[in-house]
Amino acid sequence: MSDLESLPEAWEVWSAEDDGRVVLAYRPDVFDGEEFPAACLPTLYLTHGKRTRRPGTNPTDRTLEQDWFVTFYLEPDVSLNETNRFETRAEGLERTVELARQFDDGEIDYRALYQVPREEYFDRLDNLIGSDAAES
C-alpha cells in the first residue's frame, strides 16, 4: 500500500487533516508567480466526500459523502477528467500517490485537458517535469 512517504520528491504535502483529507502540491517552489503562475500549481486532493459541488450533483447523496475522492487539478478550472472514487481512505491514498508519480514521470497528458492550448506554458512545464508530453 502506498503512503505519503513514497511520494516523488517534487510533490509536497500541502496539508494533512486529522479527518484524513490530504492536499498535495507539485513544486510549490517554482509555482510562485514569477517562474510559473501560482494559479497553475498542480494539486492533488484526497477528500472524504466529493470536494466540489458541480452542477448536476446532489450534495445530500450519502453515498458520495461516505466515499473518498481523488481530484487532480492543473489549475482551478482544469482537472483530470476521471472519476477517482474509493470506498476506503487507503485505496484513495494509493491512487493519490500513483497520480503524483505518473505526473512526475510525465505519464499524464495534461495538454489534452485544456480547452484553450497554452503552448508556451506547456513547453515550460514539459521542461520542469523532464518529459516531452507533446509526443504522448
mmCIF file of N, CA and C in Angstrom, residues 56-107:
data_model
loop_
_atom_site.group_PDB
_atom_site.id
_atom_site.type_symbol
_atom_site.label_atom_id
_atom_site.label_comp_id
_atom_site.label_asym_id
_atom_site.label_seq_id
_atom_site.Cartn_x
_atom_site.Cartn_y
_atom_site.Cartn_z
ATOM 1 N N GLY A 56 -25.495 19.541 -11.254
ATOM 2 C CA GLY A 56 -25.944 18.182 -11.555
ATOM 3 C C GLY A 56 -25.621 17.177 -10.478
ATOM 4 N N THR A 57 -24.952 17.579 -9.401
ATOM 5 C CA THR A 57 -24.671 16.642 -8.318
ATOM 6 C C THR A 57 -25.562 16.978 -7.134
ATOM 7 N N ASN A 58 -25.869 15.987 -6.362
ATOM 8 C CA ASN A 58 -26.720 16.170 -5.200
ATOM 9 C C ASN A 58 -25.850 16.178 -3.952
ATOM 10 N N PRO A 59 -25.730 17.333 -3.264
ATOM 11 C CA PRO A 59 -24.866 17.393 -2.092
ATOM 12 C C PRO A 59 -25.358 16.566 -0.917
ATOM 13 N N THR A 60 -26.589 16.064 -0.966
ATOM 14 C CA THR A 60 -27.092 15.254 0.138
ATOM 15 C C THR A 60 -26.985 13.761 -0.143
ATOM 16 N N ASP A 61 -26.359 13.382 -1.226
ATOM 17 C CA ASP A 61 -26.193 11.967 -1.559
ATOM 18 C C ASP A 61 -25.239 11.342 -0.534
ATOM 19 N N ARG A 62 -25.761 10.541 0.382
ATOM 20 C CA ARG A 62 -24.946 9.964 1.459
ATOM 21 C C ARG A 62 -23.852 9.040 0.927
ATOM 22 N N THR A 63 -24.100 8.375 -0.181
ATOM 23 C CA THR A 63 -23.079 7.503 -0.751
ATOM 24 C C THR A 63 -21.840 8.317 -1.106
ATOM 25 N N LEU A 64 -22.059 9.477 -1.734
ATOM 26 C CA LEU A 64 -20.924 10.324 -2.089
ATOM 27 C C LEU A 64 -20.200 10.819 -0.848
ATOM 28 N N GLU A 65 -20.931 11.071 0.223
ATOM 29 C CA GLU A 65 -20.312 11.589 1.442
ATOM 30 C C GLU A 65 -19.503 10.523 2.171
ATOM 31 N N GLN A 66 -19.811 9.257 1.970
ATOM 32 C CA GLN A 66 -19.105 8.179 2.656
ATOM 33 C C GLN A 66 -17.818 7.787 1.944
ATOM 34 N N ASP A 67 -17.767 7.996 0.649
ATOM 35 C CA ASP A 67 -16.623 7.565 -0.140
ATOM 36 C C ASP A 67 -15.497 8.594 -0.116
ATOM 37 N N TRP A 68 -14.335 8.156 -0.558
ATOM 38 C CA TRP A 68 -13.148 9.011 -0.686
ATOM 39 C C TRP A 68 -12.939 9.326 -2.152
ATOM 40 N N PHE A 69 -12.563 10.557 -2.443
ATOM 41 C CA PHE A 69 -12.361 11.024 -3.804
ATOM 42 C C PHE A 69 -10.959 11.590 -3.974
ATOM 43 N N VAL A 70 -10.378 11.320 -5.137
ATOM 44 C CA VAL A 70 -9.093 11.897 -5.510
ATOM 45 C C VAL A 70 -9.348 12.805 -6.701
ATOM 46 N N THR A 71 -8.945 14.060 -6.571
ATOM 47 C CA THR A 71 -9.130 15.035 -7.638
ATOM 48 C C THR A 71 -7.785 15.673 -7.940
ATOM 49 N N PHE A 72 -7.447 15.738 -9.228
ATOM 50 C CA PHE A 72 -6.168 16.303 -9.665
ATOM 51 C C PHE A 72 -6.450 17.551 -10.492
ATOM 52 N N TYR A 73 -6.037 18.699 -9.957
ATOM 53 C CA TYR A 73 -6.209 19.978 -10.645
ATOM 54 C C TYR A 73 -4.877 20.466 -11.189
ATOM 55 N N LEU A 74 -4.906 20.950 -12.436
ATOM 56 C CA LEU A 74 -3.746 21.632 -13.008
ATOM 57 C C LEU A 74 -3.888 23.136 -12.848
ATOM 58 N N GLU A 75 -5.121 23.578 -12.742
ATOM 59 C CA GLU A 75 -5.498 24.970 -12.491
ATOM 60 C C GLU A 75 -6.882 24.892 -11.879
ATOM 61 N N PRO A 76 -7.398 25.985 -11.322
ATOM 62 C CA PRO A 76 -8.726 25.899 -10.700
ATOM 63 C C PRO A 76 -9.821 25.342 -11.616
ATOM 64 N N ASP A 77 -9.782 25.634 -12.918
ATOM 65 C CA ASP A 77 -10.820 25.160 -13.830
ATOM 66 C C ASP A 77 -10.353 24.040 -14.755
ATOM 67 N N VAL A 78 -9.176 23.472 -14.483
ATOM 68 C CA VAL A 78 -8.646 22.400 -15.325
ATOM 69 C C VAL A 78 -8.281 21.221 -14.424
ATOM 70 N N SER A 79 -8.999 20.107 -14.626
ATOM 71 C CA SER A 79 -8.740 18.932 -13.808
ATOM 72 C C SER A 79 -8.693 17.680 -14.675
ATOM 73 N N LEU A 80 -8.106 16.649 -14.111
ATOM 74 C CA LEU A 80 -8.048 15.357 -14.779
ATOM 75 C C LEU A 80 -9.470 14.828 -14.875
ATOM 76 N N ASN A 81 -9.872 14.462 -16.068
ATOM 77 C CA ASN A 81 -11.255 14.045 -16.307
ATOM 78 C C ASN A 81 -11.437 12.552 -16.064
ATOM 79 N N GLU A 82 -11.342 12.172 -14.815
ATOM 80 C CA GLU A 82 -11.624 10.791 -14.467
ATOM 81 C C GLU A 82 -12.222 10.768 -13.070
ATOM 82 N N THR A 83 -13.070 9.804 -12.837
ATOM 83 C CA THR A 83 -13.677 9.669 -11.521
ATOM 84 C C THR A 83 -12.802 8.759 -10.688
ATOM 85 N N ASN A 84 -12.312 9.286 -9.593
ATOM 86 C CA ASN A 84 -11.495 8.518 -8.666
ATOM 87 C C ASN A 84 -12.236 8.463 -7.337
ATOM 88 N N ARG A 85 -13.114 7.482 -7.228
ATOM 89 C CA ARG A 85 -13.964 7.317 -6.052
ATOM 90 C C ARG A 85 -13.634 5.975 -5.420
ATOM 91 N N PHE A 86 -13.403 5.986 -4.100
ATOM 92 C CA PHE A 86 -12.967 4.781 -3.411
ATOM 93 C C PHE A 86 -13.752 4.590 -2.111
ATOM 94 N N GLU A 87 -13.924 3.339 -1.738
ATOM 95 C CA GLU A 87 -14.661 3.039 -0.510
ATOM 96 C C GLU A 87 -13.828 3.283 0.736
ATOM 97 N N THR A 88 -12.502 3.201 0.615
ATOM 98 C CA THR A 88 -11.643 3.403 1.786
ATOM 99 C C THR A 88 -10.606 4.489 1.523
ATOM 100 N N ARG A 89 -10.148 5.092 2.599
ATOM 101 C CA ARG A 89 -9.106 6.109 2.501
ATOM 102 C C ARG A 89 -7.809 5.494 1.953
ATOM 103 N N ALA A 90 -7.492 4.277 2.390
ATOM 104 C CA ALA A 90 -6.261 3.618 1.943
ATOM 105 C C ALA A 90 -6.239 3.473 0.420
ATOM 106 N N GLU A 91 -7.374 3.085 -0.170
ATOM 107 C CA GLU A 91 -7.449 2.970 -1.629
ATOM 108 C C GLU A 91 -7.288 4.338 -2.290
ATOM 109 N N GLY A 92 -7.923 5.355 -1.717
ATOM 110 C CA GLY A 92 -7.809 6.708 -2.254
ATOM 111 C C GLY A 92 -6.399 7.233 -2.152
ATOM 112 N N LEU A 93 -5.746 6.980 -1.028
ATOM 113 C CA LEU A 93 -4.366 7.442 -0.841
ATOM 114 C C LEU A 93 -3.425 6.760 -1.820
ATOM 115 N N GLU A 94 -3.656 5.491 -2.060
ATOM 116 C CA GLU A 94 -2.830 4.757 -3.026
ATOM 117 C C GLU A 94 -2.947 5.387 -4.419
ATOM 118 N N ARG A 95 -4.177 5.725 -4.819
ATOM 119 C CA ARG A 95 -4.387 6.362 -6.135
ATOM 120 C C ARG A 95 -3.785 7.761 -6.168
ATOM 121 N N THR A 96 -3.872 8.488 -5.069
ATOM 122 C CA THR A 96 -3.289 9.829 -4.987
ATOM 123 C C THR A 96 -1.789 9.770 -5.240
ATOM 124 N N VAL A 97 -1.115 8.871 -4.565
ATOM 125 C CA VAL A 97 0.335 8.726 -4.717
ATOM 126 C C VAL A 97 0.678 8.234 -6.126
ATOM 127 N N GLU A 98 -0.146 7.346 -6.670
ATOM 128 C CA GLU A 98 0.073 6.854 -8.034
ATOM 129 C C GLU A 98 -0.041 7.995 -9.055
ATOM 130 N N LEU A 99 -1.056 8.850 -8.910
ATOM 131 C CA LEU A 99 -1.199 10.001 -9.818
ATOM 132 C C LEU A 99 -0.019 10.956 -9.686
ATOM 133 N N ALA A 100 0.445 11.172 -8.472
ATOM 134 C CA ALA A 100 1.611 12.041 -8.259
ATOM 135 C C ALA A 100 2.819 11.474 -9.001
ATOM 136 N N ARG A 101 3.021 10.170 -8.885
ATOM 137 C CA ARG A 101 4.140 9.537 -9.572
ATOM 138 C C ARG A 101 3.980 9.627 -11.081
ATOM 139 N N GLN A 102 2.768 9.363 -11.585
ATOM 140 C CA GLN A 102 2.534 9.416 -13.025
ATOM 141 C C GLN A 102 2.798 10.818 -13.577
ATOM 142 N N PHE A 103 2.355 11.832 -12.862
ATOM 143 C CA PHE A 103 2.600 13.205 -13.307
ATOM 144 C C PHE A 103 4.086 13.501 -13.286
ATOM 145 N N ASP A 104 4.752 13.124 -12.208
ATOM 146 C CA ASP A 104 6.183 13.360 -12.060
ATOM 147 C C ASP A 104 6.990 12.641 -13.139
ATOM 148 N N ASP A 105 6.506 11.490 -13.579
ATOM 149 C CA ASP A 105 7.186 10.716 -14.622
ATOM 150 C C ASP A 105 6.788 11.135 -16.036
ATOM 151 N N GLY A 106 5.917 12.141 -16.154
ATOM 152 C CA GLY A 106 5.495 12.617 -17.470
ATOM 153 C C GLY A 106 4.489 11.706 -18.159
ATOM 154 N N GLU A 107 3.766 10.883 -17.392
ATOM 155 C CA GLU A 107 2.823 9.929 -17.963
ATOM 156 C C GLU A 107 1.412 10.485 -18.119
#
